[in-house]
Short mmCIF file of C-alpha atoms in Angstrom, two decimals:
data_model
loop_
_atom_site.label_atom_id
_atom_site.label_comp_id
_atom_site.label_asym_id
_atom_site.label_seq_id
_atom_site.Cartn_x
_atom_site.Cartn_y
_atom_site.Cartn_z
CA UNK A 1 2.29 18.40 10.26
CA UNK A 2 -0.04 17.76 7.27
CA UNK A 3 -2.65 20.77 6.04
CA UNK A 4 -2.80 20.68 10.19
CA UNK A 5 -3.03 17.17 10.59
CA UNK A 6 -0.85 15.86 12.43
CA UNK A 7 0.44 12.16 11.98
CA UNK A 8 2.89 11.40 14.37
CA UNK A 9 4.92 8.19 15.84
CA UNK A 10 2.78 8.68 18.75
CA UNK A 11 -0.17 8.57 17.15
CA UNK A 12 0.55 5.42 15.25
CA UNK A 13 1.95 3.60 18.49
CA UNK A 14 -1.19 4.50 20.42
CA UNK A 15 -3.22 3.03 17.28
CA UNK A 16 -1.28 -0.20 16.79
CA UNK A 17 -2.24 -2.27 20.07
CA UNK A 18 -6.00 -1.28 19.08
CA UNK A 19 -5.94 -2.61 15.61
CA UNK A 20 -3.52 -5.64 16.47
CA UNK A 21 -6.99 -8.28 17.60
CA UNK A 22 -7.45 -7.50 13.60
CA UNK A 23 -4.67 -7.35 11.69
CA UNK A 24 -1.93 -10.31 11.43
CA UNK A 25 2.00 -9.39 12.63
CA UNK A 26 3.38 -10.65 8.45
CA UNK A 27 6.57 -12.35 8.16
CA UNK A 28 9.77 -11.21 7.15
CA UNK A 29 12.10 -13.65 4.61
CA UNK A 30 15.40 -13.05 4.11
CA UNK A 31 16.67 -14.27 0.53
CA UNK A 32 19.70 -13.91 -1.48
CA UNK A 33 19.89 -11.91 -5.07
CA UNK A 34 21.89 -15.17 -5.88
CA UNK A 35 19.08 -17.22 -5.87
CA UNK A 36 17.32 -14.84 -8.54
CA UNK A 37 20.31 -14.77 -11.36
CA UNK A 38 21.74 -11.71 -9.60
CA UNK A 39 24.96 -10.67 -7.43
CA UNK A 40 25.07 -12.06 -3.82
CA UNK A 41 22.96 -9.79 -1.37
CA UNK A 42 20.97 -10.25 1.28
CA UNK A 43 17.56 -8.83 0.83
CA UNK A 44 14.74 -8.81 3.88
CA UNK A 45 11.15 -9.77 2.10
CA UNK A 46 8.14 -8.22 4.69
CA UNK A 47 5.31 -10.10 3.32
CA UNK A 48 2.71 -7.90 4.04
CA UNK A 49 0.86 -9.48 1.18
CA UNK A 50 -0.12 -12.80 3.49
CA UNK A 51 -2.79 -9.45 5.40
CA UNK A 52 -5.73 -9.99 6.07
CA UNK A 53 -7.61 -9.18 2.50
CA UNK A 54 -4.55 -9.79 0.82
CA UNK A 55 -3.03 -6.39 1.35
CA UNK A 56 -1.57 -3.59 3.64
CA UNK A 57 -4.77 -1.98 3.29
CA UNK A 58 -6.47 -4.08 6.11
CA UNK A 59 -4.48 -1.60 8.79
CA UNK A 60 -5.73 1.76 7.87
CA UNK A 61 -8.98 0.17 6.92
CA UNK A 62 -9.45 -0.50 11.01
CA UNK A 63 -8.21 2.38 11.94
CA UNK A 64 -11.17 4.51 10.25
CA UNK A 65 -13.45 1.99 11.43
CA UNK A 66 -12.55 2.21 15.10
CA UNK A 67 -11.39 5.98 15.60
CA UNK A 68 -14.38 7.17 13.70
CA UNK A 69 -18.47 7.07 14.08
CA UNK A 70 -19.87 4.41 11.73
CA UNK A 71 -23.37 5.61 10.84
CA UNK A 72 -26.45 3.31 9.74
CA UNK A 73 -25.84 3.65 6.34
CA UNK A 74 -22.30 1.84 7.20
CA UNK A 75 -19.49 2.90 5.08
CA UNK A 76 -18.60 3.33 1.49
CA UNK A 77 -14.68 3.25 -0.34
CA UNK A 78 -13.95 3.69 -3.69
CA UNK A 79 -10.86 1.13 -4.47
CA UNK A 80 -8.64 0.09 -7.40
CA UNK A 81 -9.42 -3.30 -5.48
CA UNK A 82 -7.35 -3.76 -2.48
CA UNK A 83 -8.41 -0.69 -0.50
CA UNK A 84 -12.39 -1.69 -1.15
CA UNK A 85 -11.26 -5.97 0.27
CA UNK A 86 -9.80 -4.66 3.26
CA UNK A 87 -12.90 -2.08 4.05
CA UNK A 88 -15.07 -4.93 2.93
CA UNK A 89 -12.99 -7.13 5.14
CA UNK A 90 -13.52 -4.57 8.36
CA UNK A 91 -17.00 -3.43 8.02
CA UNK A 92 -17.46 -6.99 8.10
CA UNK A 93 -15.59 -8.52 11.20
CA UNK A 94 -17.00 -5.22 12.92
CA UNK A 95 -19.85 -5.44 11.98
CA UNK A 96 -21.12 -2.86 9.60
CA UNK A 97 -22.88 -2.34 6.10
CA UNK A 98 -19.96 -1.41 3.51
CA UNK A 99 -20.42 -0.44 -0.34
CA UNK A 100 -17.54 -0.61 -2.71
CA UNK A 101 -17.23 0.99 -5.65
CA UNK A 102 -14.42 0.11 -8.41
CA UNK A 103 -13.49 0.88 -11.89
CA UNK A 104 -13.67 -1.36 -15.02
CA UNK A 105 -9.85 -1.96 -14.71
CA UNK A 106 -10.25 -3.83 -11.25
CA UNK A 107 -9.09 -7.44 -11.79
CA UNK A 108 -11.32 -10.19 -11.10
CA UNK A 109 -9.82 -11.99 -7.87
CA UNK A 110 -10.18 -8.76 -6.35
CA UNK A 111 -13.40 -8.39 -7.33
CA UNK A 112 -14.37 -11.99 -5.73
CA UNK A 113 -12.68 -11.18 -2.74
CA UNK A 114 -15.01 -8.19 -2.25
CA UNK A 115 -17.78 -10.14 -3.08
CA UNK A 116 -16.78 -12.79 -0.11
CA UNK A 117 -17.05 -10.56 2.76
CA UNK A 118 -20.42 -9.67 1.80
CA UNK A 119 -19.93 -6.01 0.74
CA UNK A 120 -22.25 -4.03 -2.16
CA UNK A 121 -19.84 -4.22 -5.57
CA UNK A 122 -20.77 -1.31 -7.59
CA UNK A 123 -18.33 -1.54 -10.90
CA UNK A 124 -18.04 1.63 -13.03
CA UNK A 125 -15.57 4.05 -14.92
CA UNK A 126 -12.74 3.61 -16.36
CA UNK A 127 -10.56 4.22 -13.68
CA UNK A 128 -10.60 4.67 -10.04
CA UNK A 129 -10.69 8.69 -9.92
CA UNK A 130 -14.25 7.84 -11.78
CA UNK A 131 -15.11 5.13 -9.16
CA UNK A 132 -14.31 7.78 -6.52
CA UNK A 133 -16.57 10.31 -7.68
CA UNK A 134 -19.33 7.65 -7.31
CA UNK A 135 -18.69 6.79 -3.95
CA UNK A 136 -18.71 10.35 -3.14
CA UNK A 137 -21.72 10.85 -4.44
CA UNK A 138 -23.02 8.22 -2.52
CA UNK A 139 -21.86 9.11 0.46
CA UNK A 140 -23.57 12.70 0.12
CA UNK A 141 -27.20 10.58 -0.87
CA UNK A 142 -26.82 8.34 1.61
CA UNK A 143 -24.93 9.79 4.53
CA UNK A 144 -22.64 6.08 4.44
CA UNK A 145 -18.77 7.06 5.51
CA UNK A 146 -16.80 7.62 3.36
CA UNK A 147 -13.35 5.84 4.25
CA UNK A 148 -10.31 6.98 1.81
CA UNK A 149 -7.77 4.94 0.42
CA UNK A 150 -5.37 7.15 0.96
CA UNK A 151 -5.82 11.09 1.76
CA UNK A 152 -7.15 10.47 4.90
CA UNK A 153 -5.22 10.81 8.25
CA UNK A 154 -7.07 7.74 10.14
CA UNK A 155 -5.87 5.91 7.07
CA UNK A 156 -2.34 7.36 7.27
CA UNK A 157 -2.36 6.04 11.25
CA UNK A 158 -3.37 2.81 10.28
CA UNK A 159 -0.75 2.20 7.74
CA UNK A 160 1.89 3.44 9.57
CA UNK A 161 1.49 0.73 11.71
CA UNK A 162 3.19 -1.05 9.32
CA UNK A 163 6.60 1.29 9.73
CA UNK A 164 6.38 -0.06 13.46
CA UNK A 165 6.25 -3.16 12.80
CA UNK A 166 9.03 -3.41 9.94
CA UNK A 167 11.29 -1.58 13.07
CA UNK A 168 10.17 -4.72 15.05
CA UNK A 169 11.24 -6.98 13.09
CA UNK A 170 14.42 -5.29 11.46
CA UNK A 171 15.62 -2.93 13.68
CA UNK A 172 18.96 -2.31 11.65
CA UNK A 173 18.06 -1.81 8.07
CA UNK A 174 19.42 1.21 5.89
CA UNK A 175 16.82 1.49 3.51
CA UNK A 176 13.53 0.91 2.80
CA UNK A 177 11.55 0.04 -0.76
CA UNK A 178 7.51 0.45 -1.06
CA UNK A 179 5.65 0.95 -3.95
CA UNK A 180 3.61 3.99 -4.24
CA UNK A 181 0.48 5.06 -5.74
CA UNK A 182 -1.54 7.48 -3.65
CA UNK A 183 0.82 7.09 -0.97
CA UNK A 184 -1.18 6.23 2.36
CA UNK A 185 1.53 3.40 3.07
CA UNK A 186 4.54 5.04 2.19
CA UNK A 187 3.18 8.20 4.04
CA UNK A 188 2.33 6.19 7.20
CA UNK A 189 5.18 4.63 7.07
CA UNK A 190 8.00 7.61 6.59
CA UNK A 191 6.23 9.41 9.25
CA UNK A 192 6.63 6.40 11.68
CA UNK A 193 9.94 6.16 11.12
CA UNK A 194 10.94 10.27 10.38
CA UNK A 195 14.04 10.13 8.49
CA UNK A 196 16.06 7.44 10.65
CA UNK A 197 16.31 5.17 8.06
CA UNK A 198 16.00 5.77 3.69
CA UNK A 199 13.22 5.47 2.17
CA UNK A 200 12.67 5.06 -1.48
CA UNK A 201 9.52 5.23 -3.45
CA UNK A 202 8.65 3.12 -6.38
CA UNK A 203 6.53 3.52 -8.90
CA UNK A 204 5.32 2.42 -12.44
CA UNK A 205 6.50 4.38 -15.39
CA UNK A 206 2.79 4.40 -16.47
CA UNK A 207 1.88 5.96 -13.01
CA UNK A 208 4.61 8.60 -11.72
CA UNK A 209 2.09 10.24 -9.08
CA UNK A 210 5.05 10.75 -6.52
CA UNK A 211 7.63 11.09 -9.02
CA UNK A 212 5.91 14.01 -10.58
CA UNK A 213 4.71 15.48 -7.47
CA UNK A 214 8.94 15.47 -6.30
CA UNK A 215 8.97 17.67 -9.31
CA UNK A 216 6.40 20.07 -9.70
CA UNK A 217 6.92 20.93 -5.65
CA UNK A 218 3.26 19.39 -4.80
CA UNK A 219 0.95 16.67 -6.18
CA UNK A 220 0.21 17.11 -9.71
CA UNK A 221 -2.15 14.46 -12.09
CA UNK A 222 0.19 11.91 -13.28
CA UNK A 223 -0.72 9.20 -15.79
CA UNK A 224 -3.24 6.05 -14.73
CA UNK A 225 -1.70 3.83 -16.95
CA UNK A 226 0.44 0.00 -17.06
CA UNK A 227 0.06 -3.02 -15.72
CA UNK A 228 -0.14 -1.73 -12.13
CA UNK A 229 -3.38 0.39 -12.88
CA UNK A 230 -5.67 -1.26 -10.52
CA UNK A 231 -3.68 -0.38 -7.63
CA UNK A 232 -0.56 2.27 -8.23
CA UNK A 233 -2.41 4.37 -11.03
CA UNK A 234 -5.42 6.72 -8.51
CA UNK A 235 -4.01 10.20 -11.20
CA UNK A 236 -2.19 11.90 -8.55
CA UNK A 237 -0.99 11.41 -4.82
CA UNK A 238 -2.71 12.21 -1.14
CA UNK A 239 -2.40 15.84 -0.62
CA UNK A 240 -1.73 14.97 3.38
CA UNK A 241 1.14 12.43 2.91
CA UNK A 242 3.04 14.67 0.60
CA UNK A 243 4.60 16.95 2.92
CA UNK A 244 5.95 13.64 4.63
CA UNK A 245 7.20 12.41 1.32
CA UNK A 246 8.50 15.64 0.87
CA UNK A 247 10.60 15.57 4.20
CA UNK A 248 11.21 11.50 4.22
CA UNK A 249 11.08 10.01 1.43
CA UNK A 250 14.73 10.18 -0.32
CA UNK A 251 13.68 9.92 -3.91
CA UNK A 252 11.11 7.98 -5.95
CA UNK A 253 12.29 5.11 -8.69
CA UNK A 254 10.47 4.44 -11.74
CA UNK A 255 10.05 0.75 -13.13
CA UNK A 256 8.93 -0.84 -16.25
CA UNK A 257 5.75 -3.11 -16.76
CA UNK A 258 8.09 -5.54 -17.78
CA UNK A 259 10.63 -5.10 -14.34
CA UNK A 260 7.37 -5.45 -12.43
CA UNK A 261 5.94 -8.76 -14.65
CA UNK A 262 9.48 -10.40 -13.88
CA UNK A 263 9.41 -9.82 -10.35
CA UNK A 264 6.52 -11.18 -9.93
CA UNK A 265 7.72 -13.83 -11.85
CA UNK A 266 10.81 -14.45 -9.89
CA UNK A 267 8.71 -13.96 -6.81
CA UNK A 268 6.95 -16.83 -7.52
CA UNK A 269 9.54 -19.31 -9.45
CA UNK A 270 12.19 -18.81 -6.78
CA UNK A 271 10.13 -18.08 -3.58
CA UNK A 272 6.35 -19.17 -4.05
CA UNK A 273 5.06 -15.90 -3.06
CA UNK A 274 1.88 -14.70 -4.83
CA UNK A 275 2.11 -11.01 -5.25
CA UNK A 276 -0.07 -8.67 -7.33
CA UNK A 277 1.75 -6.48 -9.88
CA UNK A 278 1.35 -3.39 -7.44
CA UNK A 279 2.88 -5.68 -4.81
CA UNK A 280 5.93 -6.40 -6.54
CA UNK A 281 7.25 -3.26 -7.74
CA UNK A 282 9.08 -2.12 -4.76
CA UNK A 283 11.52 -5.89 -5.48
CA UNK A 284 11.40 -5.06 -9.09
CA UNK A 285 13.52 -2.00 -8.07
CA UNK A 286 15.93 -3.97 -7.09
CA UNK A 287 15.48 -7.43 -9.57
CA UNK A 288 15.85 -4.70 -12.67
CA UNK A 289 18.78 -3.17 -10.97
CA UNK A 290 16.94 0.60 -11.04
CA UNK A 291 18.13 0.72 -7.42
CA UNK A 292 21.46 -0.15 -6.80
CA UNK A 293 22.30 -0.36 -2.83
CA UNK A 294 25.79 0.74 -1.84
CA UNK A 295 28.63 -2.33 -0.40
CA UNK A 296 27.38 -3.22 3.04
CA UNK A 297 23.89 -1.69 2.41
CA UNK A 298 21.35 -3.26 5.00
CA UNK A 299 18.07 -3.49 2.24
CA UNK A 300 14.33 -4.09 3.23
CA UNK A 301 11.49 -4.53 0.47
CA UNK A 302 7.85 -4.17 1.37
CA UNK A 303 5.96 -6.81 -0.95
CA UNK A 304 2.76 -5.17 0.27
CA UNK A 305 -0.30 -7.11 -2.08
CA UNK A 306 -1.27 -10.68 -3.21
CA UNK A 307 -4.75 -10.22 -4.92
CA UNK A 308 -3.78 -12.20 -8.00
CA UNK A 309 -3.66 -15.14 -10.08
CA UNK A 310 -0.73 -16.70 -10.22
CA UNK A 311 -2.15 -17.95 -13.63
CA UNK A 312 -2.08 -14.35 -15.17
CA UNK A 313 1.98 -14.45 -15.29
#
C-alpha cells in the first residue's frame, strides 16, 4: 500500500500481457568478473538498455498511455531524457500529441532521440525539478496529461513489469542491483517481487535521493549533482515507491563518478554494450567492489539505459 495506492504483483501481471505488443522481452548475458580484471563470478547482465527508446522507461510509459484517458491536447513529461524518449516513443506508436520538456543538463543523443519520434522539445532549467515545473504548468494551460517519470502508480505498474520478467528469465537469483534515482523502476520492481529475493539500490554519490531518504525515515532533497545528472539526479525520490523501498529494498550503495565512467568503460571494452552513465551504475557496484556478494551468491545486474555516445568515454 502506497499513500492508498496500491501496487501489487497482481496488478503488474494483469498489465504485462497488455503492454507486451509494445515493449521488447531484453536479453539476459551471463559474463564472468574474470573477463573484467576481477575474481571469477558469474554475473547475469539484463540488458534492458536494448528497450525500445533506449531505456526501461518505455514500460511505464505504456502503461499511462493505455490505463489512462489521453485528451486532445495529448500528453506532456518532464524527463532528464530517457523518461521524455520513451513517452515520445508511446504517444507516438499510439498515436497521440506528446510535449517534452528537459533541462539544460540533458545530453544530446537523448535529445535527438526525442526529436525522432516527432515529439515538442521544450529545453529549459538547470535541472529536471525546473523542467518539471514547466511541464506542470503546461499541463494546467493546456489540459495535455501529464505522465510522471516516476511518482506515479501507472508508471510504477509499468515498470514493474520488468521485476516479472527478470523472474522469467532468472528464476533463482539472490540478489538484485538497479540504479536509482526517483525510483519508479526499483519501486516497480521490489513490489513485483516483495521481498523473495535482495534487492539493492545504487546510486551516485552526487545524487543520494534513496540513500538519504533510508535515513531521514522518508524522502528528503538530496543533491542533483555528477556525471549521472541527466537521469539519477530528479532532488529527491517518488513519495509512492518509498514505502516499497522502505519494506524491499535491503539497503542502497553509493558509487563514484569515476566507478560509474569505468563501468561503462568495461561495459563496452569487454562486452560491446552501450550503456548511459545512469545505466551502468548498478555493474559499477559490483566492478568498484562497493558490493561485495557472499561465496555462492546467485547476482543479477539491471543495465537499464543506452542513450549515449560511446564517443563520450
Amino acid at each position: 500500500m502506497t499513500n492508498g495506492i496500491t501496487v501489487t504483483r497482481e496488478r503488474i501481471a494483469a498489465m504485462e500481457p497488455r503492454i507486451r505488443p509494445y515493449i521488447r522481452h531484453t536479453p539476459v548475458l551471463r559474463v564472468d568478473m574474470a573477463d573484467f580484471d576481477r575474481p571469477p563470478l558469474a554475473v547475469d547482465l539484463k540488458l534492458e538498455c536494448l528497450q525500445h527508446s533506449g531505456s526501461f522507461k518505455a514500460r511505464g510509459a505504456f502503461t499511462n498511455l493505455l490505463e489512462r484517458a489521453v485528451p486532445k491536447a495529448g500528453v506532456v513529461a518532464a524527463s532528464g531524457g530517457n523518461h521524455g524518449a520513451a513517452v515520445a516513443y508511446a504517444a507516438m506508436r499510439l498515436g497521440h500529441k506528446a510535449t517534452i520538456f528537459v533541462p539544460e543538463v540533458s545530453p544530446a543523443a537523448k535529445l535527438e532521440r526525442i526529436r525522432s519520434y516527432g515529439a515538442e522539445l521544450i529545453v529549459g532549467g538547470a535541472r529536471y525539478a525546473e523542467a518539471l515545473a514547466a511541464s506542470e504548468r503546461f499541463a494546467e494551460e493546456t489540459g495535455a496529461l501529464q505522465i510522471h517519470a516516476f511518482n506515479q502508480e501507472e508508471t510504477l505498474v509499468g515498470q514493474g513489469t520488468l521485476g516479472l520478467e527478470i523472474e522469467a528469465d532468472l528464476p533463482r537469483i539472490d540478489t538484485l542491483l538497479v540504479a536509482v534515482g526517483g525510483g519508479g523502476l526499483i519501486g516497480g520492481i521490489a513490489a513485483w517481487f516483495a521481498g523473495r529475493i535482495r534487492i539493492i539500490a545504487v546510486e551516485p554519490e552526487g545524487a543520494p535521493t534513496l540513500h538519504r531518504a533510508f535515513e531521514a525515515g522518508h524522502p528528503v532533497d538530496a543533491p542533483a549533482e555528477g556525471i549521472a545528472a541527466d537521469s539519477l539526479a530528479p532532488k529527491r525520490v517518488g513519495e509512492m515507491m518509498f514505502p516499497i523501498a522502505e519494506a524491499y529494498v535491503e539497503r542502497s550503495i553509493l558509487v563514484g563518478d569515476d566507478d560509474i565512467v569505468a563501468a561503462q568503460k568495461a561495459l563496452w571494452n569487454r562486452t560491446r554494450i552501450i550503456s548511459e552513465p545512469g545505466g551502468a551504475a548498478a555493474f559499477a557496484a559490483i566492478l568498484s567492489g562497493r558490493y561485495a556478494p557472499a561465496q555462492g551468491e546467485r547476482l543479477a545486474v539491471l543495465v537499464c539505459g543506452a542513450n549515449a555516445d560511446p564517443a563520450t568515454f
